[in-house]
Tab-separated table of C-alpha atoms and ligand atoms in Angstrom:
chain	number	residue	atom	x	y	z
U	96	UNK	CA	36.993	-7.007	15.543
U	97	UNK	CA	34.242	-5.993	17.982
U	98	UNK	CA	32.081	-4.838	15.074
U	99	UNK	CA	32.432	-8.091	13.215
U	100	UNK	CA	31.626	-10.005	16.386
U	101	UNK	CA	28.387	-8.036	16.751
U	102	UNK	CA	27.660	-8.551	13.073
U	103	UNK	CA	28.200	-12.293	13.441
U	104	UNK	CA	25.975	-12.408	16.503
U	105	UNK	CA	23.188	-10.563	14.703
U	106	UNK	CA	23.506	-12.921	11.749
U	107	UNK	CA	23.337	-15.932	14.036
U	108	UNK	CA	20.019	-14.926	15.592
U	109	UNK	CA	18.410	-13.543	12.433
U	110	UNK	CA	16.450	-10.349	11.761
U	111	UNK	CA	14.425	-8.823	14.591
U	112	UNK	CA	11.156	-9.099	12.661
U	113	UNK	CA	11.564	-12.852	12.502
U	114	UNK	CA	12.326	-13.085	16.244
U	115	UNK	CA	9.904	-10.689	17.897
U	116	UNK	CA	6.861	-12.986	18.248
U	117	UNK	CA	8.969	-15.835	19.586
U	118	UNK	CA	10.614	-13.455	22.074
U	119	UNK	CA	7.223	-12.261	23.325
U	120	UNK	CA	5.751	-15.761	23.488
U	121	UNK	CA	8.667	-17.199	25.427
U	122	UNK	CA	8.621	-14.332	27.915
U	123	UNK	CA	4.840	-14.612	28.289
U	124	UNK	CA	5.285	-18.335	29.065
U	125	UNK	CA	8.038	-17.591	31.555
U	126	UNK	CA	6.121	-14.768	33.282
U	127	UNK	CA	2.383	-15.458	33.052
U	128	UNK	CA	1.818	-13.058	35.981
U	129	UNK	CA	3.766	-10.144	34.507
U	130	UNK	CA	1.796	-7.024	35.179
U	131	UNK	CA	2.108	-3.586	36.694
U	132	UNK	CA	3.456	-3.752	40.261
U	133	UNK	CA	1.704	-0.573	41.398
U	134	UNK	CA	-1.518	-1.235	43.296
U	135	UNK	CA	-4.706	0.638	42.411
U	136	UNK	CA	-8.457	0.002	42.390
U	137	UNK	CA	-9.643	2.802	40.138
U	138	UNK	CA	-8.522	4.932	37.202
U	139	UNK	CA	-7.782	7.799	39.573
U	140	UNK	CA	-5.713	5.632	41.916
U	141	UNK	CA	-3.801	4.288	38.919
U	142	UNK	CA	-2.965	7.793	37.729
U	143	UNK	CA	-1.844	8.905	41.198
U	144	UNK	CA	0.270	5.775	41.768
U	145	UNK	CA	2.050	6.184	38.422
U	146	UNK	CA	2.672	9.876	39.104
U	147	UNK	CA	4.152	9.051	42.501
U	148	UNK	CA	6.380	6.307	41.091
U	149	UNK	CA	8.832	8.711	39.438
U	150	UNK	CA	12.313	8.313	40.949
U	151	UNK	CA	11.287	5.685	43.490
U	152	UNK	CA	10.401	2.013	43.729
U	153	UNK	CA	6.971	0.498	43.188
U	154	UNK	CA	7.188	-1.124	46.635
U	155	UNK	CA	7.691	2.295	48.182
U	156	UNK	CA	4.730	3.756	46.288
U	157	UNK	CA	2.472	0.867	47.338
U	158	UNK	CA	3.418	1.420	50.959
U	159	UNK	CA	2.434	5.108	50.716
U	160	UNK	CA	-0.740	4.663	48.658
U	161	UNK	CA	-2.149	2.030	50.993
U	162	UNK	CA	-2.938	4.844	53.459
U	163	UNK	CA	-3.201	7.669	50.924
U	164	UNK	CA	-6.071	6.084	49.000
U	165	UNK	CA	-8.123	5.662	52.163
U	166	UNK	CA	-7.960	9.394	52.773
U	167	UNK	CA	-8.091	10.729	49.186
U	168	UNK	CA	-10.853	9.092	47.191
U	169	UNK	CA	-11.926	11.770	44.705
U	170	UNK	CA	-10.045	14.550	42.868
U	171	UNK	CA	-11.678	17.082	45.224
U	172	UNK	CA	-10.065	15.428	48.233
U	173	UNK	CA	-6.565	16.356	47.001
U	174	UNK	CA	-7.602	19.999	46.828
U	175	UNK	CA	-9.486	20.058	50.126
U	176	UNK	CA	-6.384	19.794	52.320
U	177	UNK	CA	-3.589	22.383	52.674
U	178	UNK	CA	-0.697	21.659	50.245
U	179	UNK	CA	1.626	20.886	53.180
U	180	UNK	CA	-0.697	18.129	54.363
U	181	UNK	CA	-0.623	16.426	50.968
U	182	UNK	CA	3.162	16.855	50.909
U	183	UNK	CA	3.392	15.081	54.268
U	184	UNK	CA	1.129	12.279	53.090
U	185	UNK	CA	3.330	11.501	50.060
U	186	UNK	CA	6.646	12.479	51.656
U	187	UNK	CA	8.113	8.946	51.573
U	188	UNK	CA	7.953	8.757	47.752
U	189	UNK	CA	10.576	11.522	47.442
U	190	UNK	CA	10.397	14.793	45.488
U	191	UNK	CA	7.258	15.337	47.551
U	192	UNK	CA	6.918	19.088	46.914
U	193	UNK	CA	6.977	18.736	43.149
U	194	UNK	CA	4.756	15.650	43.237
U	195	UNK	CA	2.197	17.344	45.492
U	196	UNK	CA	2.139	20.334	43.154
U	197	UNK	CA	1.639	18.068	40.135
U	198	UNK	CA	-1.103	16.109	41.902
U	199	UNK	CA	-3.008	19.253	42.851
U	200	UNK	CA	-2.676	20.719	39.352
U	201	UNK	CA	-3.787	17.441	37.821
U	202	UNK	CA	-6.811	17.147	40.108
U	203	UNK	CA	-7.819	20.706	39.286
U	204	UNK	CA	-7.628	20.013	35.558
U	205	UNK	CA	-9.514	16.712	35.894
U	206	UNK	CA	-12.337	18.597	37.577
U	207	UNK	CA	-12.319	21.585	35.244
U	208	UNK	CA	-11.819	19.854	31.906
U	209	UNK	CA	-12.608	16.179	32.247
U	210	UNK	CA	-15.659	15.997	34.549
U	211	UNK	CA	-13.459	14.580	37.290
U	212	UNK	CA	-12.577	11.517	35.212
U	213	UNK	CA	-9.183	10.276	34.008
U	214	UNK	CA	-8.918	10.674	30.212
U	215	UNK	CA	-7.849	7.698	28.112
U	216	UNK	CA	-6.187	9.488	25.219
U	217	UNK	CA	-2.448	10.061	25.348
U	218	UNK	CA	-2.718	13.615	24.011
U	219	UNK	CA	-5.159	14.457	26.825
U	220	UNK	CA	-3.182	12.695	29.528
U	221	UNK	CA	0.011	14.607	28.701
U	222	UNK	CA	-1.851	17.887	29.232
U	223	UNK	CA	-2.197	17.082	32.936
U	224	UNK	CA	0.423	18.945	35.015
U	225	UNK	CA	3.393	16.731	35.835
U	226	UNK	CA	2.244	13.912	33.536
U	227	UNK	CA	5.081	13.176	31.128
U	228	UNK	CA	4.806	10.903	28.113
U	229	UNK	CA	6.017	7.850	30.038
U	230	UNK	CA	3.418	8.306	32.784
U	231	UNK	CA	0.705	8.899	30.184
U	232	UNK	CA	1.769	5.792	28.274
U	233	UNK	CA	1.588	3.615	31.382
U	234	UNK	CA	-1.835	4.960	32.360
U	235	UNK	CA	-3.323	4.683	28.863
U	236	UNK	CA	-2.036	1.115	28.505
U	237	UNK	CA	-3.368	0.004	31.887
U	238	UNK	CA	-6.733	1.583	31.085
U	239	UNK	CA	-6.881	-0.736	28.072
U	240	UNK	CA	-5.992	1.823	25.434
U	241	UNK	CA	-2.224	1.570	24.772
U	242	UNK	CA	-1.078	4.210	22.324
U	243	UNK	CA	2.628	3.676	22.661
U	244	UNK	CA	5.158	1.429	24.366
U	245	UNK	CA	6.549	2.335	27.772
U	246	UNK	CA	10.334	2.623	27.730
U	247	UNK	CA	11.948	2.547	31.169
U	248	UNK	CA	15.495	1.589	32.059
U	249	UNK	CA	14.820	-2.178	31.734
U	250	UNK	CA	12.965	-1.854	28.433
U	251	UNK	CA	15.769	0.271	27.082
U	252	UNK	CA	18.554	-2.123	28.155
U	253	UNK	CA	16.808	-5.299	27.025
U	254	UNK	CA	15.664	-3.857	23.691
U	255	UNK	CA	19.270	-2.944	22.975
U	256	UNK	CA	20.699	-6.272	24.106
U	257	UNK	CA	18.104	-8.176	22.110
U	258	UNK	CA	19.002	-6.154	19.016
U	259	UNK	CA	15.507	-4.630	18.710
U	260	UNK	CA	16.904	-1.094	18.529
U	261	UNK	CA	20.233	0.651	18.128
U	262	UNK	CA	18.928	3.880	19.619
U	263	UNK	CA	19.818	5.383	23.009
U	264	UNK	CA	17.066	7.954	23.363
U	265	UNK	CA	13.826	6.545	24.904
U	266	UNK	CA	11.602	8.356	22.388
U	267	UNK	CA	13.526	6.871	19.456
U	268	UNK	CA	13.566	3.439	21.104
U	269	UNK	CA	9.787	3.645	21.475
U	270	UNK	CA	9.496	4.547	17.814
U	271	UNK	CA	11.493	1.429	16.833
U	272	UNK	CA	9.446	-0.797	19.137
U	273	UNK	CA	6.128	0.528	17.867
U	274	UNK	CA	7.121	-0.485	14.345
U	275	UNK	CA	8.221	-3.906	15.498
U	276	UNK	CA	5.902	-5.123	18.266
U	277	UNK	CA	2.390	-6.184	17.186
U	278	UNK	CA	-0.172	-3.787	18.640
U	279	UNK	CA	-1.953	-6.396	20.726
U	280	UNK	CA	1.243	-6.719	22.816
U	281	UNK	CA	1.895	-3.013	23.432
U	282	UNK	CA	0.611	-3.154	27.011
U	283	UNK	CA	2.211	-6.407	28.099
U	284	UNK	CA	5.531	-6.069	26.236
U	285	UNK	CA	7.163	-3.590	28.667
U	286	UNK	CA	6.026	-5.656	31.671
U	287	UNK	CA	7.614	-8.771	30.172
U	288	UNK	CA	10.924	-6.988	29.595
U	289	UNK	CA	10.830	-5.417	33.057
U	290	UNK	CA	10.204	-8.780	34.728
U	291	UNK	CA	12.941	-10.438	32.679
U	292	UNK	CA	15.297	-7.540	33.353
U	293	UNK	CA	14.773	-7.826	37.116
U	294	UNK	CA	15.032	-11.585	37.273
U	295	UNK	CA	17.516	-12.666	34.579
U	296	UNK	CA	18.887	-9.947	32.316
U	297	UNK	CA	20.427	-7.879	35.076
U	298	UNK	CA	22.149	-4.601	34.138
U	299	UNK	CA	25.558	-5.703	35.444
U	300	UNK	CA	25.509	-9.480	35.327
U	301	UNK	CA	22.973	-10.943	32.909
U	302	UNK	CA	22.435	-14.633	33.590
U	303	UNK	CA	22.504	-15.727	29.952
U	304	UNK	CA	22.948	-19.389	30.885
U	305	UNK	CA	19.470	-19.362	32.492
U	306	UNK	CA	17.809	-17.169	29.864
U	307	UNK	CA	14.885	-18.441	27.789
U	308	UNK	CA	15.971	-16.099	24.997
U	309	UNK	CA	19.626	-17.101	24.730
U	310	UNK	CA	19.307	-18.545	21.193
U	311	UNK	CA	17.378	-15.433	20.057
U	312	UNK	CA	19.682	-12.844	21.602
U	313	UNK	CA	22.717	-11.388	19.825
U	314	UNK	CA	24.184	-10.368	23.209
U	315	UNK	CA	24.051	-13.856	24.713
U	316	UNK	CA	27.288	-14.833	26.416
U	317	UNK	CA	26.649	-18.573	26.098
K	446	LIG	S1	20.726	-13.946	26.542
K	446	LIG	FE1	21.709	-12.708	28.140
K	446	LIG	S2	21.811	-10.633	27.318
K	446	LIG	FE2	20.316	-11.755	26.072
K	446	LIG	S3	18.325	-11.365	27.028
K	446	LIG	FE3	19.109	-13.237	27.930
K	446	LIG	S4	20.190	-12.615	29.778
K	446	LIG	FE4	19.911	-10.783	28.503
């Protein structure tokens, strides 16, 4: 019964390829300001902010980086202080020991292998200590060179609800989305889903009655 209901719902909204542009356009209309919530003024600040954002909120990271970025301006600055001092300065973002270690290792590699600059290629970014694929994807996209699609908890949930993927694993979800989403939207697409996920398509109680995608969504409850 449940299966046939899902089947019916998918049939009602049509294939994902026929819906994807409309989904993106409607979300872009609804959230013209959708962008990364982490504050940064340089490539280096962007990289640090994204690294610090693991397991905490963007608001929390912004609070910490406001002071941090006044004190640490170049990769050398992160290596010039004792590790405990850097740990104290990022303490409020959680997992501060591991994050401080990753930051120091990353700064060292930036200086030794990249002339102190943040690389733009995904395969180079993931070489930096503590920079996982998701972090690298976010940084590359924000530097204007998206080479994948960021899959966080909102992107995962909404992609599934919208019938854009049947996968559970973020890497496989990304693979599905890359085949589906036109390349020019790779940077903005995750932001649109994240904004919609926070405002309307909540994990526990999606507000389908207020959703601009309700006629395009096989999971709509209205
Ligand atoms: S219709 Fe409901 S489930 Fe589908 S995207 Fe909108 S809020 Fe989420």
